[in-house]
PDB file of C-alpha atoms in Angstrom:
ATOM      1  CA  UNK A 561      53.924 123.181 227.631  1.00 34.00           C
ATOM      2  CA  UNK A 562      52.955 123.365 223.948  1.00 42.00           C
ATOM      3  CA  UNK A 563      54.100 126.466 222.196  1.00 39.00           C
ATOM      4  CA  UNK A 564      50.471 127.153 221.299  1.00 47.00           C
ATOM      5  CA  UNK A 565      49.821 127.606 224.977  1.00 55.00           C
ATOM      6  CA  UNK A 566      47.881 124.049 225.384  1.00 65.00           C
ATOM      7  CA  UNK A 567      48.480 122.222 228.269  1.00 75.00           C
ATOM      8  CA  UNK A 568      50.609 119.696 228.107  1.00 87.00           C
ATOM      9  CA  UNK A 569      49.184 116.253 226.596  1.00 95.00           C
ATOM     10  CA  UNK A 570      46.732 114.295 228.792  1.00 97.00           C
ATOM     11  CA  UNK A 571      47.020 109.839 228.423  1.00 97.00           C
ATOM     12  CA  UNK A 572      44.306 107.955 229.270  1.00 98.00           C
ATOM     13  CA  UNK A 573      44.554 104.343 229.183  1.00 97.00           C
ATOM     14  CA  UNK A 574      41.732 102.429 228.460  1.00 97.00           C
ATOM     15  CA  UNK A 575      41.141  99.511 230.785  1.00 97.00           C
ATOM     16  CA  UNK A 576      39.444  97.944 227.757  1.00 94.00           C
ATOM     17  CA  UNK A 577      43.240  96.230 227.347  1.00 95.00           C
ATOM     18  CA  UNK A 578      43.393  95.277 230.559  1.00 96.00           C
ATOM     19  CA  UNK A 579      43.493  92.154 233.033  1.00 96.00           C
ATOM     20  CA  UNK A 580      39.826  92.471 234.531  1.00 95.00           C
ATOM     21  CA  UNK A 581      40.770  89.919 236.728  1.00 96.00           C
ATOM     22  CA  UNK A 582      43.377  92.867 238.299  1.00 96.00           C
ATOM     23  CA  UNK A 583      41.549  95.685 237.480  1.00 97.00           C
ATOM     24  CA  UNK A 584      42.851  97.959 240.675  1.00 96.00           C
ATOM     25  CA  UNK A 585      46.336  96.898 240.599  1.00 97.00           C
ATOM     26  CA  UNK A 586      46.119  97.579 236.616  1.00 97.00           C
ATOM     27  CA  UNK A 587      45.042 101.002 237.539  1.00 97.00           C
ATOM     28  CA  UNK A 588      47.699 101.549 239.775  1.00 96.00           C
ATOM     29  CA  UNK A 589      50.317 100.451 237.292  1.00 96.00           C
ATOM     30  CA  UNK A 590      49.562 103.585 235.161  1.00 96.00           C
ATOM     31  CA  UNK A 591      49.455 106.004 238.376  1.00 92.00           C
ATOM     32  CA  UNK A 592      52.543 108.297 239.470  1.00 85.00           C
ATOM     33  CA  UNK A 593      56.264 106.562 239.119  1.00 75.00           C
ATOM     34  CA  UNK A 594      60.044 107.348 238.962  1.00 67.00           C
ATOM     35  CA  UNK A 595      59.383 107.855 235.257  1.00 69.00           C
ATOM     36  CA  UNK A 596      55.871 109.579 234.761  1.00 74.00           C
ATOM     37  CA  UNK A 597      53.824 112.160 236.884  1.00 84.00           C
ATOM     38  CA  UNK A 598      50.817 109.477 236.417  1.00 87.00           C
ATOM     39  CA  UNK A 599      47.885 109.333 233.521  1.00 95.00           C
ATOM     40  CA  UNK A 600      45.158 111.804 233.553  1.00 96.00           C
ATOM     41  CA  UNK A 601      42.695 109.942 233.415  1.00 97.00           C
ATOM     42  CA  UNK A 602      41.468 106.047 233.166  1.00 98.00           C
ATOM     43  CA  UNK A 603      39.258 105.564 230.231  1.00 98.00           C
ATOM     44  CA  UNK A 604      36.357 103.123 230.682  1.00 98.00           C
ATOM     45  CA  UNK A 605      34.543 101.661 227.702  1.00 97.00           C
ATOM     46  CA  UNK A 606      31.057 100.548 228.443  1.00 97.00           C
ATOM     47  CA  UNK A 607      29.352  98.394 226.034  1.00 96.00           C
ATOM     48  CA  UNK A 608      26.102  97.149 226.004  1.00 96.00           C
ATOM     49  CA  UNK A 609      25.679  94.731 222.646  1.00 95.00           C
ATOM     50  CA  UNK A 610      23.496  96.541 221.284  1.00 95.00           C
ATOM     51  CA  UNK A 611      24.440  99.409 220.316  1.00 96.00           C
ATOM     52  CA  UNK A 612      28.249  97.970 219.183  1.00 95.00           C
ATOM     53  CA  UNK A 613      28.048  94.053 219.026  1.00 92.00           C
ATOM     54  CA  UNK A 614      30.424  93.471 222.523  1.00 92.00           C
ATOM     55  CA  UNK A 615      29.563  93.615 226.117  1.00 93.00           C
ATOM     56  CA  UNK A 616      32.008  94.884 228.081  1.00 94.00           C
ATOM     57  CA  UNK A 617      31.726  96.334 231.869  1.00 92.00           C
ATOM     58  CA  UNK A 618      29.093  98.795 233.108  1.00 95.00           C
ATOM     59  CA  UNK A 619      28.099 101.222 236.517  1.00 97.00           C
ATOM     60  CA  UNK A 620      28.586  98.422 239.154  1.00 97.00           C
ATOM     61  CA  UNK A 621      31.919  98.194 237.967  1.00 96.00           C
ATOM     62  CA  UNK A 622      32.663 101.768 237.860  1.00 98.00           C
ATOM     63  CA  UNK A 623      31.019 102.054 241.443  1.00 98.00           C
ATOM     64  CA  UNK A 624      33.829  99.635 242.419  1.00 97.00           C
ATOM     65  CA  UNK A 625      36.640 101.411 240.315  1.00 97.00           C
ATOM     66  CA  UNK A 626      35.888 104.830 241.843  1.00 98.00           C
ATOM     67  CA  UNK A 627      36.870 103.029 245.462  1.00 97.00           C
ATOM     68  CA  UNK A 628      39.887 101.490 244.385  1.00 96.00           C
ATOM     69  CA  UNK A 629      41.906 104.682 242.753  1.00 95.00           C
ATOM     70  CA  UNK A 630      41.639 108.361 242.769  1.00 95.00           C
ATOM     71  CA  UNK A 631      42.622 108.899 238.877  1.00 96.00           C
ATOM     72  CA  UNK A 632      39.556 110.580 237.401  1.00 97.00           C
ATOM     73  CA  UNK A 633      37.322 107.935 235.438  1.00 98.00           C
ATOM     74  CA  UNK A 634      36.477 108.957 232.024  1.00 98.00           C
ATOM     75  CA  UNK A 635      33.449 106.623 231.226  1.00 98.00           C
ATOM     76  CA  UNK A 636      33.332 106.150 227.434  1.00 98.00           C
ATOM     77  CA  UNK A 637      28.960 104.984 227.020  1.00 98.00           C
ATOM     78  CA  UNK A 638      28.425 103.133 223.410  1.00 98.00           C
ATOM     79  CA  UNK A 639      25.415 101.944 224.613  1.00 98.00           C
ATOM     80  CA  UNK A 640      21.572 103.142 223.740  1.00 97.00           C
ATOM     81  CA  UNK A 641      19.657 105.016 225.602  1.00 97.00           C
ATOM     82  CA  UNK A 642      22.098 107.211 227.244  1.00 98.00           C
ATOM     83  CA  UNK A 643      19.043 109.433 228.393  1.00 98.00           C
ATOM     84  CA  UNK A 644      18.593 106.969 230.737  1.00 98.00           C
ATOM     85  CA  UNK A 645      22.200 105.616 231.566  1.00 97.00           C
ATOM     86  CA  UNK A 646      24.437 108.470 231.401  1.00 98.00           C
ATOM     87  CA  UNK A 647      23.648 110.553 234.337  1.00 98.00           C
ATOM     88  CA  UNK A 648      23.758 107.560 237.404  1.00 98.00           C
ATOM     89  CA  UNK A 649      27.951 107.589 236.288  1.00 98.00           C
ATOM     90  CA  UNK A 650      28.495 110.944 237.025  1.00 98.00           C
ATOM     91  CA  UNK A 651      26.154 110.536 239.958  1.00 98.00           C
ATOM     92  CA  UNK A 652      28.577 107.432 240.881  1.00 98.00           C
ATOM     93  CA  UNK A 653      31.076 110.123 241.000  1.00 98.00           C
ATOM     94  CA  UNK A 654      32.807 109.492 237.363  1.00 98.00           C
ATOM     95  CA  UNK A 655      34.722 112.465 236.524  1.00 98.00           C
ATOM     96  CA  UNK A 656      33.739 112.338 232.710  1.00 98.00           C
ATOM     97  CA  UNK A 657      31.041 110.857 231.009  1.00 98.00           C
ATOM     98  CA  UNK A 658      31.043 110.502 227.000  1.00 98.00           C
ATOM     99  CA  UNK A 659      28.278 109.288 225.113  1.00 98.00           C
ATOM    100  CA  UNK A 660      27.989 108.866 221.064  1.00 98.00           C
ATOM    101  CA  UNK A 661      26.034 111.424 218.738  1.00 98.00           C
ATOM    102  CA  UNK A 662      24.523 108.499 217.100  1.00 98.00           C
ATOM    103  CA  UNK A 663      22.691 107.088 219.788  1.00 98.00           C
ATOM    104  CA  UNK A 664      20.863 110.367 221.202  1.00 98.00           C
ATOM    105  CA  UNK A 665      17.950 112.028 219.879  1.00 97.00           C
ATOM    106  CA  UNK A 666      18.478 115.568 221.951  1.00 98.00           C
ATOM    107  CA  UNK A 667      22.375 115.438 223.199  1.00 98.00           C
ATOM    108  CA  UNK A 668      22.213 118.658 224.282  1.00 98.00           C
ATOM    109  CA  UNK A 669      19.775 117.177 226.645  1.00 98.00           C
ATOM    110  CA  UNK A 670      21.874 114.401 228.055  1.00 98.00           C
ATOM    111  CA  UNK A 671      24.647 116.881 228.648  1.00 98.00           C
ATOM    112  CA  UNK A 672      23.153 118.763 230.721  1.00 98.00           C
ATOM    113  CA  UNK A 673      21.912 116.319 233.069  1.00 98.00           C
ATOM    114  CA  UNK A 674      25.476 114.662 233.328  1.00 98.00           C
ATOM    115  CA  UNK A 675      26.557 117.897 234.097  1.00 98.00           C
ATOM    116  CA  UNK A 676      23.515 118.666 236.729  1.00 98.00           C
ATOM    117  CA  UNK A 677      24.826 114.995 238.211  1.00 98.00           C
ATOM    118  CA  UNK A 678      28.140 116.424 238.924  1.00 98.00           C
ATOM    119  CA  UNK A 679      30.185 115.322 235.489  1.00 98.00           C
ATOM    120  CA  UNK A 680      31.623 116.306 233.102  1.00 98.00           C
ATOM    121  CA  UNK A 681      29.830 115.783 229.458  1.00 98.00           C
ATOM    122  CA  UNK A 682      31.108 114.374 226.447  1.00 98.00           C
ATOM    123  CA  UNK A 683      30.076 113.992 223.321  1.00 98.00           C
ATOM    124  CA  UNK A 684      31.689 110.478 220.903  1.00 98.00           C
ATOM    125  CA  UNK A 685      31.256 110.428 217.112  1.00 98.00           C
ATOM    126  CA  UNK A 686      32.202 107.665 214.878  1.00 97.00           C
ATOM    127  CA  UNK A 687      34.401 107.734 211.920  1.00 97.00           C
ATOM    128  CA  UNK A 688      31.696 108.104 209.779  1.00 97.00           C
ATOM    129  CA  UNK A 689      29.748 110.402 211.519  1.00 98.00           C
ATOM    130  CA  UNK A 690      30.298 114.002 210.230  1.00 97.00           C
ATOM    131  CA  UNK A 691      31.092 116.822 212.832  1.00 98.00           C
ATOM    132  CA  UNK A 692      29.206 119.589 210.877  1.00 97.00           C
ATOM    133  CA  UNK A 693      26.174 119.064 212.218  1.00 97.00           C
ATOM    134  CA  UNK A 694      26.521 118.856 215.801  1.00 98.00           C
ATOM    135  CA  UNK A 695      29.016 122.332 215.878  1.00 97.00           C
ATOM    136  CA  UNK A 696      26.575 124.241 217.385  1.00 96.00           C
ATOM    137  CA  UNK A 697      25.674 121.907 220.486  1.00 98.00           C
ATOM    138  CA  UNK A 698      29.182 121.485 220.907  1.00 98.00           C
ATOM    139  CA  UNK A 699      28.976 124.452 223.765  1.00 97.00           C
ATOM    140  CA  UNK A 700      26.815 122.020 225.900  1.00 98.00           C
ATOM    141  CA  UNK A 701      30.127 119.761 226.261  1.00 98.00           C
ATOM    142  CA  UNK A 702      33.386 119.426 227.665  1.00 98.00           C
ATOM    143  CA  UNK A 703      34.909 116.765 225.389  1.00 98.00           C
ATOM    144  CA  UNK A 704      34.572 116.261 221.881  1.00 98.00           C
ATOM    145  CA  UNK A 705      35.833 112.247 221.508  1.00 98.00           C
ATOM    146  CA  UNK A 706      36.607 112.149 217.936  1.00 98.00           C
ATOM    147  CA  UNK A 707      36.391 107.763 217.309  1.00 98.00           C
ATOM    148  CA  UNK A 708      39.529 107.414 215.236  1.00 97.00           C
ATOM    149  CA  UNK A 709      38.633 103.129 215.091  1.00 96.00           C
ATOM    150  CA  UNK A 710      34.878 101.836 214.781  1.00 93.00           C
ATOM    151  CA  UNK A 711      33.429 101.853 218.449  1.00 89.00           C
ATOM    152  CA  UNK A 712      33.473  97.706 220.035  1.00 82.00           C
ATOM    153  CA  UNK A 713      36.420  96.628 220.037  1.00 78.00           C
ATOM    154  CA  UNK A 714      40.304  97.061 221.189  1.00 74.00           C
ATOM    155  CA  UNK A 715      43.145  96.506 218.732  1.00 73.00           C
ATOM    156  CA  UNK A 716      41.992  97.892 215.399  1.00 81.00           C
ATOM    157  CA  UNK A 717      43.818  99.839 213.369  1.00 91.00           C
ATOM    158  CA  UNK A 718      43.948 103.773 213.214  1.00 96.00           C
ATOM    159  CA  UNK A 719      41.887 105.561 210.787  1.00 97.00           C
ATOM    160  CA  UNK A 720      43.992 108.818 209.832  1.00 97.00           C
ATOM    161  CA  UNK A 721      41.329 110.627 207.648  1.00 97.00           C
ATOM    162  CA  UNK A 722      39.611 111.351 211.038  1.00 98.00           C
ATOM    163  CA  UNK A 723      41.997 113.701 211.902  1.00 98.00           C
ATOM    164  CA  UNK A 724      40.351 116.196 209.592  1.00 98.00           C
ATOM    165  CA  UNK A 725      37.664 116.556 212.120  1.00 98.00           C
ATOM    166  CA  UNK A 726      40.153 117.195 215.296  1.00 98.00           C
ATOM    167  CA  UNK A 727      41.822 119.900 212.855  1.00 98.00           C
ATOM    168  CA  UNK A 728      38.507 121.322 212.292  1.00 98.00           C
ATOM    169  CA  UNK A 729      37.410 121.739 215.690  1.00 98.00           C
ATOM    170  CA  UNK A 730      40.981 122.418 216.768  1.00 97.00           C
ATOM    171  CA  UNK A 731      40.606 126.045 214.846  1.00 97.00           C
ATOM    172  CA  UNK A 732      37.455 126.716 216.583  1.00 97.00           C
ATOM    173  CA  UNK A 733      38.799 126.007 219.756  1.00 97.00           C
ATOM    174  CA  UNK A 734      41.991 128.165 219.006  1.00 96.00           C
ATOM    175  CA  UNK A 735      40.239 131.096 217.929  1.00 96.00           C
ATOM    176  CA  UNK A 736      38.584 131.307 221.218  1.00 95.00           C
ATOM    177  CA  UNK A 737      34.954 130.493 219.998  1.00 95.00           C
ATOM    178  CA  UNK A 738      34.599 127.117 222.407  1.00 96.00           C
ATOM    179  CA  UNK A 739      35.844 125.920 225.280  1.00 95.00           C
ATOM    180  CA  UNK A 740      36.736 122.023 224.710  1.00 97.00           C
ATOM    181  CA  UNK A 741      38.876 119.059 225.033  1.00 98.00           C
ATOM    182  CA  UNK A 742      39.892 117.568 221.835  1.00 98.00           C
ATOM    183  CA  UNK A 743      39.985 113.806 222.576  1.00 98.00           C
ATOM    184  CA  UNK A 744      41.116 110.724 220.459  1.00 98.00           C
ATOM    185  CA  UNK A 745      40.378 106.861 220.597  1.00 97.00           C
ATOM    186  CA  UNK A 746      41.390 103.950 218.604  1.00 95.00           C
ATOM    187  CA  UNK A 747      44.627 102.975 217.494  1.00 95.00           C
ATOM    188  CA  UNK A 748      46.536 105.548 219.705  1.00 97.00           C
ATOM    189  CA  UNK A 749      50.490 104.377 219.319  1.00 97.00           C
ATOM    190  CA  UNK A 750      53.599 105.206 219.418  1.00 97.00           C
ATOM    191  CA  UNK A 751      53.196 104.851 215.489  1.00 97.00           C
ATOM    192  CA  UNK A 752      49.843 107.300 215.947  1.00 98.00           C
ATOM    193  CA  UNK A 753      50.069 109.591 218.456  1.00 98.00           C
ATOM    194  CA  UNK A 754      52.110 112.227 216.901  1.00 98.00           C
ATOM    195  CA  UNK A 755      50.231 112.720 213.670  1.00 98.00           C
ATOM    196  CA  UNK A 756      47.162 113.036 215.822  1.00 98.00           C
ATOM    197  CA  UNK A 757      49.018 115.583 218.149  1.00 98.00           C
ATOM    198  CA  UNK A 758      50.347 117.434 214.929  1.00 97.00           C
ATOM    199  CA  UNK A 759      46.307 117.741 214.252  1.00 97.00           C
ATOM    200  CA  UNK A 760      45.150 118.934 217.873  1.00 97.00           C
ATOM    201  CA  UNK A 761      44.468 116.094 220.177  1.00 98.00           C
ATOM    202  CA  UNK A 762      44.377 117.462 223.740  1.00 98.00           C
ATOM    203  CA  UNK A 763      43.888 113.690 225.408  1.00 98.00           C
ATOM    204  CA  UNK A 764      44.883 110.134 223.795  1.00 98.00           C
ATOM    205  CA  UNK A 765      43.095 106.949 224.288  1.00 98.00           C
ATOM    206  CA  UNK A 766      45.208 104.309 224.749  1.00 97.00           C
ATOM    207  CA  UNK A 767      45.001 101.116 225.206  1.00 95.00           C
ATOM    208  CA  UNK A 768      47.264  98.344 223.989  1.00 94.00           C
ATOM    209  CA  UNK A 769      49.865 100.735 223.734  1.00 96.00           C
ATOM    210  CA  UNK A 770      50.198 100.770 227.753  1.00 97.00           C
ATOM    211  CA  UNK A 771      48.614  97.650 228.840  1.00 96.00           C
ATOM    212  CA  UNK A 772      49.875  95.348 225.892  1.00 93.00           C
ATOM    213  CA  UNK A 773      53.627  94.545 227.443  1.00 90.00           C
ATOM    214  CA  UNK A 774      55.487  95.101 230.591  1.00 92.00           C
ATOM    215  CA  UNK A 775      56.125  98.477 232.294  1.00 93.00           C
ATOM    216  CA  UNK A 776      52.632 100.175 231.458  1.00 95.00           C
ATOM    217  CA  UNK A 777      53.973 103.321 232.978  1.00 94.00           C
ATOM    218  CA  UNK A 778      57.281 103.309 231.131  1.00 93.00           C
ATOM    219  CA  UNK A 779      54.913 103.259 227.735  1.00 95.00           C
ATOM    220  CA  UNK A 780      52.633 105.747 229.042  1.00 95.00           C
ATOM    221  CA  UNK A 781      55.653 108.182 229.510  1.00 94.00           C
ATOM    222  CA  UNK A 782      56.919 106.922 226.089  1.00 95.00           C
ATOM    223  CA  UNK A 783      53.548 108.121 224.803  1.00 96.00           C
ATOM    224  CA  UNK A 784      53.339 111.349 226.236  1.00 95.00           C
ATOM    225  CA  UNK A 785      57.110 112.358 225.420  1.00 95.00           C
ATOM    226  CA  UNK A 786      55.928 111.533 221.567  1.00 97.00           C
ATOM    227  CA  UNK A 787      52.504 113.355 221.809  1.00 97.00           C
ATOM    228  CA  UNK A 788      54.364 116.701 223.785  1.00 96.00           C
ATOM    229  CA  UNK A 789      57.313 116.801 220.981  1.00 95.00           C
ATOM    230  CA  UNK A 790      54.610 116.628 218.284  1.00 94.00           C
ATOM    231  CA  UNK A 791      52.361 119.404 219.942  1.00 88.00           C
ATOM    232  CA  UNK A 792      55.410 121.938 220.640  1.00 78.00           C
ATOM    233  CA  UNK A 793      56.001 121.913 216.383  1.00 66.00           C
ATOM    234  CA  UNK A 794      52.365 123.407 215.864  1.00 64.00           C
TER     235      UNK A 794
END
């Protein structure tokens, strides 16, 4: 337990940096072991090549997913039209479903039918998408997924001037004025994850950081001992 009374540090692996030719057994690699209670949560990135230029996995996959584990799915949407696709995850029985600022026209709109589906609702901004403007919709969420890499692809490198915007909304959050999860994606390391736990990062993204080398639970508890050491100092 953090000092500022924050649960501890959620991990979230994203599948992204998986084998999708093993995609159950790569789930259960990252569940409970001898050296970690298990990950929160499995992060899913669905792409659709249009809005980010890469095609990744989408619902029938998730559909399949939810069968094959009982870790919560977080589905990460950087796709268009989330109007339309967002809701049928949760529906599917995904646990909780982010889409990106950038790609809505009323997000406040989307959230609430993810949330009448039975999900949770996120909301995903780029790096270069200022948080300012989307503060007071924020209370229509559950997550706040603060894009620390552009959205597309695995394996880029971390972009620390985003963690202005997690110490921004970390305040508000602190002083009691919202209820949400501060979450972080791209470029979550062992190298990373303490400078964005030092800024307020409830959950970490991860995903060559646990899947890119043996013993993907042995990192995830690496990553977690890192985040939880950097939390307790704020």
């Amino acid at each position: 337990m953090c000092t500022s009374g924050r649960p501890a540090p959620m991990i979230a692996p994203s599948i992204l940096s998986a084998d999708f030719a093993n995609l159950a057994s790569e789930i259960a690699a990252v569940g409970p072991s001898s050296v970690d209670p298990g990950v929160d949560w499995v992060h899913v990135d669905v792409m659709d090549n249009h809005f980010v230029p890469n095609l990744t996995l989408g619902l029938p996959i998730v559909e399949s997913l939810l069968k094959a584990t009982d870790i919560p799915l977080d589905c990460h949407l950087m796709i268009e039209d989330p109007a339309r696709w967002a809701p049928p995850y949760a529906e599917a029985g995904a646990y909780n479903v982010t889409f990106h600022a950038e790609a809505s026209d009323d997000p406040s709109a989307v959230a609430r039918d993810i949330r009448a589906a039975g999900g949770k609702a996120g909301l995903a901004i780029k790096p270069g998408t200022a948080l300012e403007p989307y503060l007071e919709i924020l209370r229509d969420f559950d997550t706040l997924l603060v894009m620390s890499v552009e959205p597309g692809f695995g394996g880029q490198k971390f972009m620390a001037e985003v963690l202005e915007k997690v110490r921004t909304i970390r305040k508000i959050v602190d002083r009691g004025d919202l209820q949400l999860l501060v979450e972080i994606d791209g470029g979550i390391s062992n190298s990373t994850i303490e400078q964005a736990a030092e800024a307020g990062v409830d959950c970490f993204v991860a995903g060559s950081a646990v899947y890119g080398g043996e013993d993907p639970a042995g990192r995830v508890a690496e990553l977690r001992r890192l985040a939880t050491a950097a939390s307790s100092v704020r």
